[in-house]
Short mmCIF file of N, CA and C in Angstrom, two decimals:
data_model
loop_
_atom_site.label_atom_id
_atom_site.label_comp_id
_atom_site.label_asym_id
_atom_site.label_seq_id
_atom_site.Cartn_x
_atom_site.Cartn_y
_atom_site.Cartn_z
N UNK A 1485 -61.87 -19.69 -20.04
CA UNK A 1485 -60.85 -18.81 -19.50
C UNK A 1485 -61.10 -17.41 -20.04
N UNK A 1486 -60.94 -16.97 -19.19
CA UNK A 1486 -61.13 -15.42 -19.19
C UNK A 1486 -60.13 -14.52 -20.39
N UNK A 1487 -59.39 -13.44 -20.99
CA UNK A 1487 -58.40 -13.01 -21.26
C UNK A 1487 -58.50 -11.52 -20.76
N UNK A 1488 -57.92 -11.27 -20.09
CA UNK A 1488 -57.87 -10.25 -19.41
C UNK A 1488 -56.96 -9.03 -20.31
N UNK A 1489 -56.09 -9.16 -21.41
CA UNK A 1489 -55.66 -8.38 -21.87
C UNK A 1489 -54.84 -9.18 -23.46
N UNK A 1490 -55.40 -9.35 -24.64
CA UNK A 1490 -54.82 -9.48 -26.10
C UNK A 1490 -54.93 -8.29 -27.14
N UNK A 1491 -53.27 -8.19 -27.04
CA UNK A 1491 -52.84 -7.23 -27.67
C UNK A 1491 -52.23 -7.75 -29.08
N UNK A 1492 -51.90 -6.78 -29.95
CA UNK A 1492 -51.34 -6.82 -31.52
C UNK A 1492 -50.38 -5.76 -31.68
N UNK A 1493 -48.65 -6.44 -32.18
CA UNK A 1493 -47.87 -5.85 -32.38
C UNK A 1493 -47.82 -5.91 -33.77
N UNK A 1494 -47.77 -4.53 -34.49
CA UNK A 1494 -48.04 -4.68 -36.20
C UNK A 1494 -48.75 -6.10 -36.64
N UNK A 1495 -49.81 -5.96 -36.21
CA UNK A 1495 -51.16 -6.80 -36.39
C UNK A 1495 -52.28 -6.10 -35.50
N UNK A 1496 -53.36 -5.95 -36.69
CA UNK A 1496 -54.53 -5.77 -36.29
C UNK A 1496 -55.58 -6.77 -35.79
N UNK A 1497 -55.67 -7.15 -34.32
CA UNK A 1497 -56.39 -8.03 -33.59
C UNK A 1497 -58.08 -8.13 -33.97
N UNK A 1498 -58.14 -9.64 -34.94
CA UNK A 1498 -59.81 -9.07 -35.28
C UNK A 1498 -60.31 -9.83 -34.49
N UNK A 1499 -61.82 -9.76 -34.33
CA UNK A 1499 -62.94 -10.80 -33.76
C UNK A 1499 -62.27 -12.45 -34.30
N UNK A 1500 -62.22 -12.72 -35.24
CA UNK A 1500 -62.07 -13.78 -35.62
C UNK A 1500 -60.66 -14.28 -34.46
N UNK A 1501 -59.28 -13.20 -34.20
CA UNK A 1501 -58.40 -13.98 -34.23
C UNK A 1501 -58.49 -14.24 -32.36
N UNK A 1502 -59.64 -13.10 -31.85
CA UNK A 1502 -59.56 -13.10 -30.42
C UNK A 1502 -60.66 -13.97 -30.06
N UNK A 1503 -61.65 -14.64 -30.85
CA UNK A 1503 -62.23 -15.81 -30.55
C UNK A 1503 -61.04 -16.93 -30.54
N UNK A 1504 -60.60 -16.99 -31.59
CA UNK A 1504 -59.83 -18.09 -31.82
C UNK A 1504 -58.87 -18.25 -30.59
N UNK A 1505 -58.24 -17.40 -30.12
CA UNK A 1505 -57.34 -17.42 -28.96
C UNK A 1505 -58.06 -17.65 -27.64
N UNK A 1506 -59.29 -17.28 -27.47
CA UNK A 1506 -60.24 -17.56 -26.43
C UNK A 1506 -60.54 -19.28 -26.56
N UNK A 1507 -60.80 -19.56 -27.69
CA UNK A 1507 -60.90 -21.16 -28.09
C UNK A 1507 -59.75 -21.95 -27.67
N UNK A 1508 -58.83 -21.87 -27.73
CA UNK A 1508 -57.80 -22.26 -28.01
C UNK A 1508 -57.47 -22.56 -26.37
N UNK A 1509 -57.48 -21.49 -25.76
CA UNK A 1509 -56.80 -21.31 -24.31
C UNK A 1509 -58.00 -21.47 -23.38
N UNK A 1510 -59.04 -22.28 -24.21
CA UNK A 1510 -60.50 -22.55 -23.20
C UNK A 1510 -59.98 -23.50 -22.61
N UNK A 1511 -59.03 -24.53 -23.11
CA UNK A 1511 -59.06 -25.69 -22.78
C UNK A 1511 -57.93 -25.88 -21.39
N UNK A 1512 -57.70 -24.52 -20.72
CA UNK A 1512 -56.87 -24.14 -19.48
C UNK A 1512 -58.23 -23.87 -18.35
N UNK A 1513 -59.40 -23.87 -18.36
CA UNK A 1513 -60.36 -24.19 -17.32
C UNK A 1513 -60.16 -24.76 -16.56
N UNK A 1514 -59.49 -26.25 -16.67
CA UNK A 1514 -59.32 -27.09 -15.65
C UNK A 1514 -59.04 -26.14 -14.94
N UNK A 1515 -57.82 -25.40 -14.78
CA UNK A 1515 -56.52 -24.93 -14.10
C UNK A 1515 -56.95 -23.46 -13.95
N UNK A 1516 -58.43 -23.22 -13.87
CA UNK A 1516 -58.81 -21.52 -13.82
C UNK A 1516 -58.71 -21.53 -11.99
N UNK A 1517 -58.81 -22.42 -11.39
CA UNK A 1517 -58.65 -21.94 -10.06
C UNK A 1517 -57.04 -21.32 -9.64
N UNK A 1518 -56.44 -21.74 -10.78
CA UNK A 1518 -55.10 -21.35 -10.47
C UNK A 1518 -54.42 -19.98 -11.22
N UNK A 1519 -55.14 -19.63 -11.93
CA UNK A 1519 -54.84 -18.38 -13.40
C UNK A 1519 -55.66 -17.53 -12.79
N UNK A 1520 -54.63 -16.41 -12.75
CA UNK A 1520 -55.24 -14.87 -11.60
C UNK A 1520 -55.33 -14.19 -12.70
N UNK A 1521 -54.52 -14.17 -13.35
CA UNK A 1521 -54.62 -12.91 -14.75
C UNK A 1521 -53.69 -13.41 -16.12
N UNK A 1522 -54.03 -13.22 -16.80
CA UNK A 1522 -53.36 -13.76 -18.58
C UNK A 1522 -53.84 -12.70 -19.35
N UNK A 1523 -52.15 -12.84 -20.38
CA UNK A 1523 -51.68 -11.72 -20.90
C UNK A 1523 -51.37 -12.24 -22.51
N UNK A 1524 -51.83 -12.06 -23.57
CA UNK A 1524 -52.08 -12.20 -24.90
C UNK A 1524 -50.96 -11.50 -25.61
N UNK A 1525 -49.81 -12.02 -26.55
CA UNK A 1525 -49.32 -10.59 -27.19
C UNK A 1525 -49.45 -11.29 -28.78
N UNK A 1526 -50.32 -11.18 -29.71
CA UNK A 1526 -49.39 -11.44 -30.61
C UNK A 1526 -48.82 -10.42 -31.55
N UNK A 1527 -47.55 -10.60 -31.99
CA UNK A 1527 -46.91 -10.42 -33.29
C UNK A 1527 -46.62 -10.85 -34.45
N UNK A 1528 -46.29 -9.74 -35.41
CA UNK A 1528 -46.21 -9.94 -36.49
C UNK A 1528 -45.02 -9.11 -37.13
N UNK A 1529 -43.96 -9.92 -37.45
CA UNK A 1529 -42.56 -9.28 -37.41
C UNK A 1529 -41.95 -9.52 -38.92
N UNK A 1530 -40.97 -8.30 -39.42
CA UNK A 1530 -40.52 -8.56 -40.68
C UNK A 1530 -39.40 -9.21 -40.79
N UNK A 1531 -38.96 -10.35 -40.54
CA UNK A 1531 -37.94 -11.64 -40.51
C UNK A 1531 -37.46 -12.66 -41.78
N UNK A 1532 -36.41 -12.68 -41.96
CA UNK A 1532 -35.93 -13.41 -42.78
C UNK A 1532 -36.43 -14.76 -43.26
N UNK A 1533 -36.59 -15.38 -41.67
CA UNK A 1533 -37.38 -16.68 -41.93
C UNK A 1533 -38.75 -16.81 -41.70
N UNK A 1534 -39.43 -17.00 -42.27
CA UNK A 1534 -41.00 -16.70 -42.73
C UNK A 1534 -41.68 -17.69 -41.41
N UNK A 1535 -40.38 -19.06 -41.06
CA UNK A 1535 -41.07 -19.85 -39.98
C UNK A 1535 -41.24 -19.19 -38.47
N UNK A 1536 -40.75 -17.93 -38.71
CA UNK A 1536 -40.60 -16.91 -36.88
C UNK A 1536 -41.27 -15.82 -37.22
N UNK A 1537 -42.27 -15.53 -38.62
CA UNK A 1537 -42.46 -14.42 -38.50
C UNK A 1537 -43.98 -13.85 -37.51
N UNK A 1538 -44.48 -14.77 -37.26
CA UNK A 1538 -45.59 -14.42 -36.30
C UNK A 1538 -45.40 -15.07 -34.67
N UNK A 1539 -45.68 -14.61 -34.21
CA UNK A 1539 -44.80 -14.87 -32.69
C UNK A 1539 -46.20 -14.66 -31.65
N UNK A 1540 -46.44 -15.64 -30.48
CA UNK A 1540 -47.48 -15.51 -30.17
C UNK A 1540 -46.89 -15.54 -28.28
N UNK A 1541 -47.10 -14.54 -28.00
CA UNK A 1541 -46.74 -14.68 -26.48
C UNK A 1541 -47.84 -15.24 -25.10
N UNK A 1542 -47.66 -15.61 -24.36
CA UNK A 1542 -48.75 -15.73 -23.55
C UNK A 1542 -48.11 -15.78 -21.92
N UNK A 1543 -48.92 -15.02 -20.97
CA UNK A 1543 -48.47 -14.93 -19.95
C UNK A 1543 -49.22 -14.97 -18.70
N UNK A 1544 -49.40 -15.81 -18.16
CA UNK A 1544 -50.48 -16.54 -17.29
C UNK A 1544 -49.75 -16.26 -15.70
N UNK A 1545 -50.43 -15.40 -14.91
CA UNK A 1545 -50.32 -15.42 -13.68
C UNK A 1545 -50.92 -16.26 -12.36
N UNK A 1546 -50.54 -16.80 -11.97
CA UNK A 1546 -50.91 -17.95 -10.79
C UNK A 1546 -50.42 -17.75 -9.35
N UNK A 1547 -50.84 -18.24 -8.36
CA UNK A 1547 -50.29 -17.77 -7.23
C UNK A 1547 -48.97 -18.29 -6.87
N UNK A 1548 -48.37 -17.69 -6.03
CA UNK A 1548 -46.86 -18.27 -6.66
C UNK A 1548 -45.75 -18.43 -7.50
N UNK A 1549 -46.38 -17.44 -8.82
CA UNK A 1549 -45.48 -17.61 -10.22
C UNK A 1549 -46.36 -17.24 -11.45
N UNK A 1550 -45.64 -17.26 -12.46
CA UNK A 1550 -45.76 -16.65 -13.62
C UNK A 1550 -45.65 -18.34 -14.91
N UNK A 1551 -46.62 -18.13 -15.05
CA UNK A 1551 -46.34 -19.23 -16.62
C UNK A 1551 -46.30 -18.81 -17.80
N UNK A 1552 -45.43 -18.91 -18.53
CA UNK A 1552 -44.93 -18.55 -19.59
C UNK A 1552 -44.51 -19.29 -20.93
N UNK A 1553 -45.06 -18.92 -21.91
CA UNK A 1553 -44.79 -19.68 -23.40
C UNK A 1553 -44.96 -17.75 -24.30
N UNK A 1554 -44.00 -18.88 -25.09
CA UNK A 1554 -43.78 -18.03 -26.50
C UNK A 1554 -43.58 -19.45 -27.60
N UNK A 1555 -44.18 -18.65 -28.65
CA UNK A 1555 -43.85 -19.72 -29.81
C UNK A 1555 -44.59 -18.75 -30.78
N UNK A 1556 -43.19 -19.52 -32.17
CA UNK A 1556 -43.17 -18.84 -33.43
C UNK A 1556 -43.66 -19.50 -34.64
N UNK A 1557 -44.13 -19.16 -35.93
CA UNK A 1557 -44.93 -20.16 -36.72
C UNK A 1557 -44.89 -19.09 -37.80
N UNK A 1558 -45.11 -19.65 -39.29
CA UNK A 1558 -45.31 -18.78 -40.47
C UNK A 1558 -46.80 -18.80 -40.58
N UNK A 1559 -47.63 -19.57 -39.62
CA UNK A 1559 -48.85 -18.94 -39.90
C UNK A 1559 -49.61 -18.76 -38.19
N UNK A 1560 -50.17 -17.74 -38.05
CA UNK A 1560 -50.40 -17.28 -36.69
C UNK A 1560 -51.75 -18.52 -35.77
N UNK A 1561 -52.29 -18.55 -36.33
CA UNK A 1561 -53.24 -19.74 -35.70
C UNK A 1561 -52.27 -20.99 -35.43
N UNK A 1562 -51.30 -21.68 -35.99
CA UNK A 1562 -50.65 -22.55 -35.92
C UNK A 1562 -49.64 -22.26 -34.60
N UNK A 1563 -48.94 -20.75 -34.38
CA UNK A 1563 -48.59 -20.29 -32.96
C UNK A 1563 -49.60 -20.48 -31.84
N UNK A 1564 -50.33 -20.05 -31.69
CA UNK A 1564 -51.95 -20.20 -31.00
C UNK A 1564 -51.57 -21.61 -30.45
N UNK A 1565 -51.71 -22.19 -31.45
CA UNK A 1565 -52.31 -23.89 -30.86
C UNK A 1565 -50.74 -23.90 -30.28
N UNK A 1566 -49.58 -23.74 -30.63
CA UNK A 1566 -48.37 -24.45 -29.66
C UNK A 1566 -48.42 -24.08 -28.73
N UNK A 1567 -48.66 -22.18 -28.69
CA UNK A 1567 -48.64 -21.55 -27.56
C UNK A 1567 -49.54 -22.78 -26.42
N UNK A 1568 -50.62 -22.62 -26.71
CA UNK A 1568 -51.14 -23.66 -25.70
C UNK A 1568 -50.60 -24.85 -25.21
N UNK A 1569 -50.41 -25.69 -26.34
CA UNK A 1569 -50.09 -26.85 -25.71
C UNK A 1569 -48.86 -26.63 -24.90
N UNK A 1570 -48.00 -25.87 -25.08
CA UNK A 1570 -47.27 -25.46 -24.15
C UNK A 1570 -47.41 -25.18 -22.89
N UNK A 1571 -48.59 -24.26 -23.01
CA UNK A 1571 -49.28 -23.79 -21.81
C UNK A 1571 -49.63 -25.17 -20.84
N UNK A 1572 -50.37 -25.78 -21.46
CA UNK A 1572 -51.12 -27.11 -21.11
C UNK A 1572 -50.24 -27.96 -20.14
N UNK A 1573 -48.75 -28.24 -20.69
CA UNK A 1573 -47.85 -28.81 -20.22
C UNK A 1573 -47.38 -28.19 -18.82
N UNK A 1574 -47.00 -27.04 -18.89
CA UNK A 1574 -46.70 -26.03 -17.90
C UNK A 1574 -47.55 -26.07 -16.74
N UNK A 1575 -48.95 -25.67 -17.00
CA UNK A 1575 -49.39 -25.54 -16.05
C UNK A 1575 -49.74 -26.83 -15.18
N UNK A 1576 -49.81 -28.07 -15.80
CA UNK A 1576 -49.58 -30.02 -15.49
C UNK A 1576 -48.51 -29.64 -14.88
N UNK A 1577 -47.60 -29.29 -15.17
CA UNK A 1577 -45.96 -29.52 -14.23
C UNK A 1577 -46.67 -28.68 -13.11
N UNK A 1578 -46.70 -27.58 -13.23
CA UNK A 1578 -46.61 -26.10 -12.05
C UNK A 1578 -47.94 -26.86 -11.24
N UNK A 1579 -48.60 -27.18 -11.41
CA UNK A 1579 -49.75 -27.61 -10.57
C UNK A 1579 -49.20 -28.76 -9.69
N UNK A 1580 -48.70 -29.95 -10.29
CA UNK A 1580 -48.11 -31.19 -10.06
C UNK A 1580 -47.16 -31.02 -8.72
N UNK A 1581 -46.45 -30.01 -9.11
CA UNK A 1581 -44.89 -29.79 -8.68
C UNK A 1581 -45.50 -29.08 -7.31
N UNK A 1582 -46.73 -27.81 -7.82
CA UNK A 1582 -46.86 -27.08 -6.28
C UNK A 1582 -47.69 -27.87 -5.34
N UNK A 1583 -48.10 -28.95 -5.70
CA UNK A 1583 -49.26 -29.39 -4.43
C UNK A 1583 -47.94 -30.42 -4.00
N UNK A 1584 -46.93 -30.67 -4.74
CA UNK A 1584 -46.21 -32.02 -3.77
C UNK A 1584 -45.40 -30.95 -2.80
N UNK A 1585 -44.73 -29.77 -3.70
CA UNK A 1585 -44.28 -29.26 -2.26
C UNK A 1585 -44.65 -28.62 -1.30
N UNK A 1586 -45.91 -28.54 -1.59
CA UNK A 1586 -47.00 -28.07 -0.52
C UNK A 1586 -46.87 -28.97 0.63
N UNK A 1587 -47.19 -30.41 0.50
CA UNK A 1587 -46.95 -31.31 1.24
C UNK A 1587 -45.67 -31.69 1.69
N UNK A 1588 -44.60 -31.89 1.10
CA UNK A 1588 -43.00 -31.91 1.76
C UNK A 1588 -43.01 -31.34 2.46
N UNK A 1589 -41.85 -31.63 3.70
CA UNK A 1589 -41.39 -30.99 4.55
C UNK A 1589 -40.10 -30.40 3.50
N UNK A 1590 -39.95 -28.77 4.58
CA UNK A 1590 -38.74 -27.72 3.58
C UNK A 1590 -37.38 -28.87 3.90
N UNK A 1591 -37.28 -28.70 2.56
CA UNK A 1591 -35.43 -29.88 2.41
C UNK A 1591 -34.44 -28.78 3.77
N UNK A 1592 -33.56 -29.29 3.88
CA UNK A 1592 -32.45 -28.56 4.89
C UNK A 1592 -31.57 -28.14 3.81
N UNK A 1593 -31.03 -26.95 3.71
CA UNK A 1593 -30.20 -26.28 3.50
C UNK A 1593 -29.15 -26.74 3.44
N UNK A 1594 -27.97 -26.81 2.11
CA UNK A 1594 -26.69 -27.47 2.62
C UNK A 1594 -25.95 -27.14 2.88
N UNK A 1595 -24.82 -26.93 3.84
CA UNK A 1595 -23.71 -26.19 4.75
C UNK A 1595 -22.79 -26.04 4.06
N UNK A 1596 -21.98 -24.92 3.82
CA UNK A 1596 -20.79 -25.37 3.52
C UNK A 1596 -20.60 -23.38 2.95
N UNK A 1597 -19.57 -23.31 1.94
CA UNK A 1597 -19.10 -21.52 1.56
C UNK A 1597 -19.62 -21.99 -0.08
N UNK A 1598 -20.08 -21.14 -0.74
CA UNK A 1598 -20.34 -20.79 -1.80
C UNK A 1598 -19.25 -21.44 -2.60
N UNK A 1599 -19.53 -22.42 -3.93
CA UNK A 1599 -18.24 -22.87 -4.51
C UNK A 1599 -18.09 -21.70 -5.54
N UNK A 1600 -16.53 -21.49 -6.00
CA UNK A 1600 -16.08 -20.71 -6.91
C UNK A 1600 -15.49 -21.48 -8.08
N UNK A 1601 -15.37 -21.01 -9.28
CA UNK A 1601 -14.82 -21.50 -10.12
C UNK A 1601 -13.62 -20.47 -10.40
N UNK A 1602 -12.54 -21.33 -10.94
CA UNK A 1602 -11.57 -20.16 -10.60
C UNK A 1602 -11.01 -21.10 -12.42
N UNK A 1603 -10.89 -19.76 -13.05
CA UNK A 1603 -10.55 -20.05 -14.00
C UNK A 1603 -8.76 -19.27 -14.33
N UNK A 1604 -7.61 -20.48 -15.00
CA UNK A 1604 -6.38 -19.87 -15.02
C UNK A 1604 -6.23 -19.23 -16.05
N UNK A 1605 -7.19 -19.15 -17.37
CA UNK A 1605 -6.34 -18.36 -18.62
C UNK A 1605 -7.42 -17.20 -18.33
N UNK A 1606 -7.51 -16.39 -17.61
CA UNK A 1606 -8.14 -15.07 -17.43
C UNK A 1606 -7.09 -13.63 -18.12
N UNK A 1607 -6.49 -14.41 -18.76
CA UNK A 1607 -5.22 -12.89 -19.09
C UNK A 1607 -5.89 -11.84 -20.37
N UNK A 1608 -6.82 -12.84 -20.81
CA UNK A 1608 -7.69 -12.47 -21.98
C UNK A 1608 -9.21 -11.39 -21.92
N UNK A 1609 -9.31 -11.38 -20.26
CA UNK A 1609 -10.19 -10.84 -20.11
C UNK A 1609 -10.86 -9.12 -20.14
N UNK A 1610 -9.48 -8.27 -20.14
CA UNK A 1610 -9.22 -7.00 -20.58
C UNK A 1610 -10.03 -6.60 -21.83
N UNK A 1611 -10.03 -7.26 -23.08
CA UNK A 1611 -10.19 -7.45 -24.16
C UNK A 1611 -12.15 -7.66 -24.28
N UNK A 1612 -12.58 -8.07 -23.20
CA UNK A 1612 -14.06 -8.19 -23.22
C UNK A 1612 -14.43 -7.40 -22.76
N UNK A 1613 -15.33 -6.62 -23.31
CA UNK A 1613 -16.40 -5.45 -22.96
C UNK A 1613 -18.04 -5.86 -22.42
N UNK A 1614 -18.19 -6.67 -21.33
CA UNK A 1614 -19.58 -6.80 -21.04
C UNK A 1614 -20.15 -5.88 -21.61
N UNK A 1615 -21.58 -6.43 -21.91
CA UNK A 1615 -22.57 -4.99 -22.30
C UNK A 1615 -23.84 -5.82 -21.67
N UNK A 1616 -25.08 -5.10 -21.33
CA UNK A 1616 -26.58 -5.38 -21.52
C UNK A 1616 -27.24 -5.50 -22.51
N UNK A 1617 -27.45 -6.48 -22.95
CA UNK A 1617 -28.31 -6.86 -24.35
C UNK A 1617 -29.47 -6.61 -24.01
N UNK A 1618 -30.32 -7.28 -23.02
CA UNK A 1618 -31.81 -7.60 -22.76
C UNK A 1618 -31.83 -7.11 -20.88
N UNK A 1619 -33.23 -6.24 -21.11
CA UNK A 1619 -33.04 -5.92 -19.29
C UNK A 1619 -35.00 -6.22 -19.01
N UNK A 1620 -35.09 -7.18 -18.07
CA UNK A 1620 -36.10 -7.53 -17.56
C UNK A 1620 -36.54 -6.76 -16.06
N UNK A 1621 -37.63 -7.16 -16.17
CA UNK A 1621 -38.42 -6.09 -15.10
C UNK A 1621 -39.87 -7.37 -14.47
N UNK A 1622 -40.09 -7.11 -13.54
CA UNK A 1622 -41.19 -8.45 -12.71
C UNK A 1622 -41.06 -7.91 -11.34
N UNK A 1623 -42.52 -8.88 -10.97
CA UNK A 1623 -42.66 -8.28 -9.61
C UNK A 1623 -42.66 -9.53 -8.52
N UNK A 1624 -41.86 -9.44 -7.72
CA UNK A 1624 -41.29 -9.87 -6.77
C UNK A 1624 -42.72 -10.58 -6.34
N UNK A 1625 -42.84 -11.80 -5.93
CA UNK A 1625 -43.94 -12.46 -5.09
C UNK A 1625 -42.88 -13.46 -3.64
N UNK A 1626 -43.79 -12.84 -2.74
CA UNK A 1626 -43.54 -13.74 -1.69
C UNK A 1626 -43.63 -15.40 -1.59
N UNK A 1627 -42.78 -15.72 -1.77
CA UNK A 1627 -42.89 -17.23 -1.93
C UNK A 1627 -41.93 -18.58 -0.86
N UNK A 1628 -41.91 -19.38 -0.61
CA UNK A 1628 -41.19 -20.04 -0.33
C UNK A 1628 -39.64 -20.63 -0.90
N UNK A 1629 -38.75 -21.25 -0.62
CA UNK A 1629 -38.00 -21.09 -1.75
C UNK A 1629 -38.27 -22.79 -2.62
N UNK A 1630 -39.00 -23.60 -1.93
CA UNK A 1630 -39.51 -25.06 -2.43
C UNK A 1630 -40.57 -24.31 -3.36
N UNK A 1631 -41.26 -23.55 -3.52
CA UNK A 1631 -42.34 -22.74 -4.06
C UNK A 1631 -41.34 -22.14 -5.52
N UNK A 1632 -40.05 -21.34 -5.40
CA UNK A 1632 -39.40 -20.79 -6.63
C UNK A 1632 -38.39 -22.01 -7.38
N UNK A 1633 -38.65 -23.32 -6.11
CA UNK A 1633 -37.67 -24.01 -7.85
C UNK A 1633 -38.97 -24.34 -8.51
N UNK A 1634 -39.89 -24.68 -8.11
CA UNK A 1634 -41.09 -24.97 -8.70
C UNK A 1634 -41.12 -24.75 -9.81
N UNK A 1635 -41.20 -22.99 -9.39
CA UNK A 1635 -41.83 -22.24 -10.61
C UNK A 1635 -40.70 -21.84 -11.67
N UNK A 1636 -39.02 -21.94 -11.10
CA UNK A 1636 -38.01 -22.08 -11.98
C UNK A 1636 -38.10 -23.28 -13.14
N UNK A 1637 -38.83 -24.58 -12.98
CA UNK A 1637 -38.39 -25.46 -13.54
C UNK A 1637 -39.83 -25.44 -14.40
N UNK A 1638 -40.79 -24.64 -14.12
CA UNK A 1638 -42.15 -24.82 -14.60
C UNK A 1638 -41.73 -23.43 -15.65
N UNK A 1639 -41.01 -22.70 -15.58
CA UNK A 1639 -40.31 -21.62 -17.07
C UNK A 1639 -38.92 -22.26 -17.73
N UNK A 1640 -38.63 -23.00 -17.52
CA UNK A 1640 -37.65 -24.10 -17.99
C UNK A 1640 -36.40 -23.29 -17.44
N UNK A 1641 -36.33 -22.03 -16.40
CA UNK A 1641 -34.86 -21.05 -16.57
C UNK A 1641 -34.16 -22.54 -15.04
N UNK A 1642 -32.68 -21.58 -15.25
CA UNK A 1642 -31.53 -22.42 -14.38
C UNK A 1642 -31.66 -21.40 -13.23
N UNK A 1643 -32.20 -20.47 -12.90
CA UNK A 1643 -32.27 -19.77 -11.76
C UNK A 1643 -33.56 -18.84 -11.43
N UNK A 1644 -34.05 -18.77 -10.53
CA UNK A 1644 -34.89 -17.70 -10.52
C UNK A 1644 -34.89 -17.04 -9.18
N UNK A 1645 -35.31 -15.21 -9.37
CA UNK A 1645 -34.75 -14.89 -8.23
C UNK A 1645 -36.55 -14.71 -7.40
N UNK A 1646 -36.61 -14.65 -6.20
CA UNK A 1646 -37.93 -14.48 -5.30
C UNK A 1646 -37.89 -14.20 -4.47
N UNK A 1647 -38.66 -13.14 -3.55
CA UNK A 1647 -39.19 -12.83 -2.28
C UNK A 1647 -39.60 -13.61 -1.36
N UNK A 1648 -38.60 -13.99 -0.54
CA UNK A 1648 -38.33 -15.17 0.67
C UNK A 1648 -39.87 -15.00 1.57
N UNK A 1649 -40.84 -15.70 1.83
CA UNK A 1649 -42.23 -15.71 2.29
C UNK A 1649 -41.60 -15.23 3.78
N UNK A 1650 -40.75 -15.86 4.31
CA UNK A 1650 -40.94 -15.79 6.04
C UNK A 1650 -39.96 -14.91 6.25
N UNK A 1651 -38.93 -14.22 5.72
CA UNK A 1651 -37.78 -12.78 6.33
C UNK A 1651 -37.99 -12.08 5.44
N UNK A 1652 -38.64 -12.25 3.98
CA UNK A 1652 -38.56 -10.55 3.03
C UNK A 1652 -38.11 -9.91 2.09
N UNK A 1653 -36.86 -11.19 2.31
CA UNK A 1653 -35.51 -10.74 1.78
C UNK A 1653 -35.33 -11.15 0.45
N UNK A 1654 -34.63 -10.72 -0.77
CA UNK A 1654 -34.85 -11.37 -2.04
C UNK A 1654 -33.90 -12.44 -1.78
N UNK A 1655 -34.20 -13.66 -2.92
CA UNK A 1655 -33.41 -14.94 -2.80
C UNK A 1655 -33.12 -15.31 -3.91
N UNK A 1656 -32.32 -16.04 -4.65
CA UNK A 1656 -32.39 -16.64 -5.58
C UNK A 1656 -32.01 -18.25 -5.53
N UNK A 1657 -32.66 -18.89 -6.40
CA UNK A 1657 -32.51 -20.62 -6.40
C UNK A 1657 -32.07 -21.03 -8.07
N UNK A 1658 -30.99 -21.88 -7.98
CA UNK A 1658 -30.72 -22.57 -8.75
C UNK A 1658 -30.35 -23.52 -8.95
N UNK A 1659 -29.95 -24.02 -10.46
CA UNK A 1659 -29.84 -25.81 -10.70
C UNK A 1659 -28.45 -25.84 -10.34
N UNK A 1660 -27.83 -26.88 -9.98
CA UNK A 1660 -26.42 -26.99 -9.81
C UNK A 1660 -26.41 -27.83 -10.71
N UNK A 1661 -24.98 -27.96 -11.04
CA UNK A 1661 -24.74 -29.19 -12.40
C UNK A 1661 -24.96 -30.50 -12.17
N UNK A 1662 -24.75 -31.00 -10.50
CA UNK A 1662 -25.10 -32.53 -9.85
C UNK A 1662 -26.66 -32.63 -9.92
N UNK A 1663 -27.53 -31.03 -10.27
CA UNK A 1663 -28.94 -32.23 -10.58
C UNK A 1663 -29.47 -31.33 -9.13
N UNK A 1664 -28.65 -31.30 -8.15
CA UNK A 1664 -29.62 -30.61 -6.93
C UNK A 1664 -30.05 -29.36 -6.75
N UNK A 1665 -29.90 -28.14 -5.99
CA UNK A 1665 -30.73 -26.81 -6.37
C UNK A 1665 -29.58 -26.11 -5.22
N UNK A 1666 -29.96 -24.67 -5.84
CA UNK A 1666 -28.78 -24.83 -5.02
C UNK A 1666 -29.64 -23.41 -3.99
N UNK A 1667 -29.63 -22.50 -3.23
CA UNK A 1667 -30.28 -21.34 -2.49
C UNK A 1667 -29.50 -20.00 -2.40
N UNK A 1668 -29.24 -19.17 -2.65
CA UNK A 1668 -28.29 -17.82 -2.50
C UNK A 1668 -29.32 -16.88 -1.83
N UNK A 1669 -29.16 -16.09 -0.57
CA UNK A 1669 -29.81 -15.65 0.46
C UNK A 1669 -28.64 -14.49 1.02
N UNK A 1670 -28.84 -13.14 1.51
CA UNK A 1670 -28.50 -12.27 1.69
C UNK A 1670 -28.57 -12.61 3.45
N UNK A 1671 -27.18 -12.28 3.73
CA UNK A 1671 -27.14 -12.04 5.47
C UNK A 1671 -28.01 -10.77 5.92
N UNK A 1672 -28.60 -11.36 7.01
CA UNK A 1672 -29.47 -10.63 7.83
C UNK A 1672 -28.91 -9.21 8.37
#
């Protein structure tokens, strides 16, 4: 496998540690027909607990989606190897998952109005100040929406939002609590 970009946050990236990460993430070949571009970050952070202080990111682009691991370790080669096996797992699901719904026919849509939850002790809510903690940024891929639970359940998130392949339009898909998925789609 190729690495198209390993970077070092307060760490100096040597030969030794960008072989080692090349070693490590060789063993994603199988799955090179599917990896368009991968993205290396590691860090090295001043943290209380010595077991998070090196942090190893990895970010693998595929058609259809984004694969993603992070993992933390008090010694950085020991991140490396989870990062992968992580990887390893991921890309077994995301591979698994996209050739069956390649083959399915698209499930039908289920009818009905958007459920609400309507909560009665809201009197408390004055008192909360939403804020933005964390603001993400990504680029929209045209996909199916059997294509974004895929790749929702192949980043372990409960929703993900995507660029509807056949109208354009952004979409988002998620888990419902019964286990099924659920589709949110913007009127035409």
């Amino acid at each position: 496998m190729h690495i198209y970009k390993l970077s070092g946050r307060n760490v100096d990236v040597t030969d030794a540690m960008r072989d080692y990460v090349e070693e490590k993430l060789s063993r994603l070949d199988r799955f090179n027909d599917q990896i368009t571009d991968a993205r290396v970050t590691l860090t090295v952070r001043d943290v209380r607990d010595a077991a998070r202080r090196n942090r190893v990111e990895v970010q693998l682009n595929v058609p259809h989606g984004i694969i993603r691991a992070e993992e933390h370790h008090a010694d950085m080669y020991a991140a490396i190897d989870r990062a992968g096996d992580v990887l390893e797992r991921q890309l077994r699901k995301f591979k698994t998952r996209y050739l069956k719904h390649r083959h399915d026919a698209a499930p039908q849509p289920e009818p009905g109005p958007a459920e609400a939850d309507v909560d009665a002790g809201l009197d408390d809510v004055t008192e909360f100040v939403p804020e933005i903690v964390r603001q993400k940024r990504f680029d929209l891929r045209p996909m199916s929406p059997e294509d974004a639970v895929a790749q929702m359940e192949a980043l372990g998130h409960d929703f993900y939002v995507f660029m509807h392949m056949d109208t354009g339009s952004c979409g988002v898909v998620y888990r419902r609590k019964d286990g099924h998925y659920g589709l949110i789609e913007p009127n035409a």
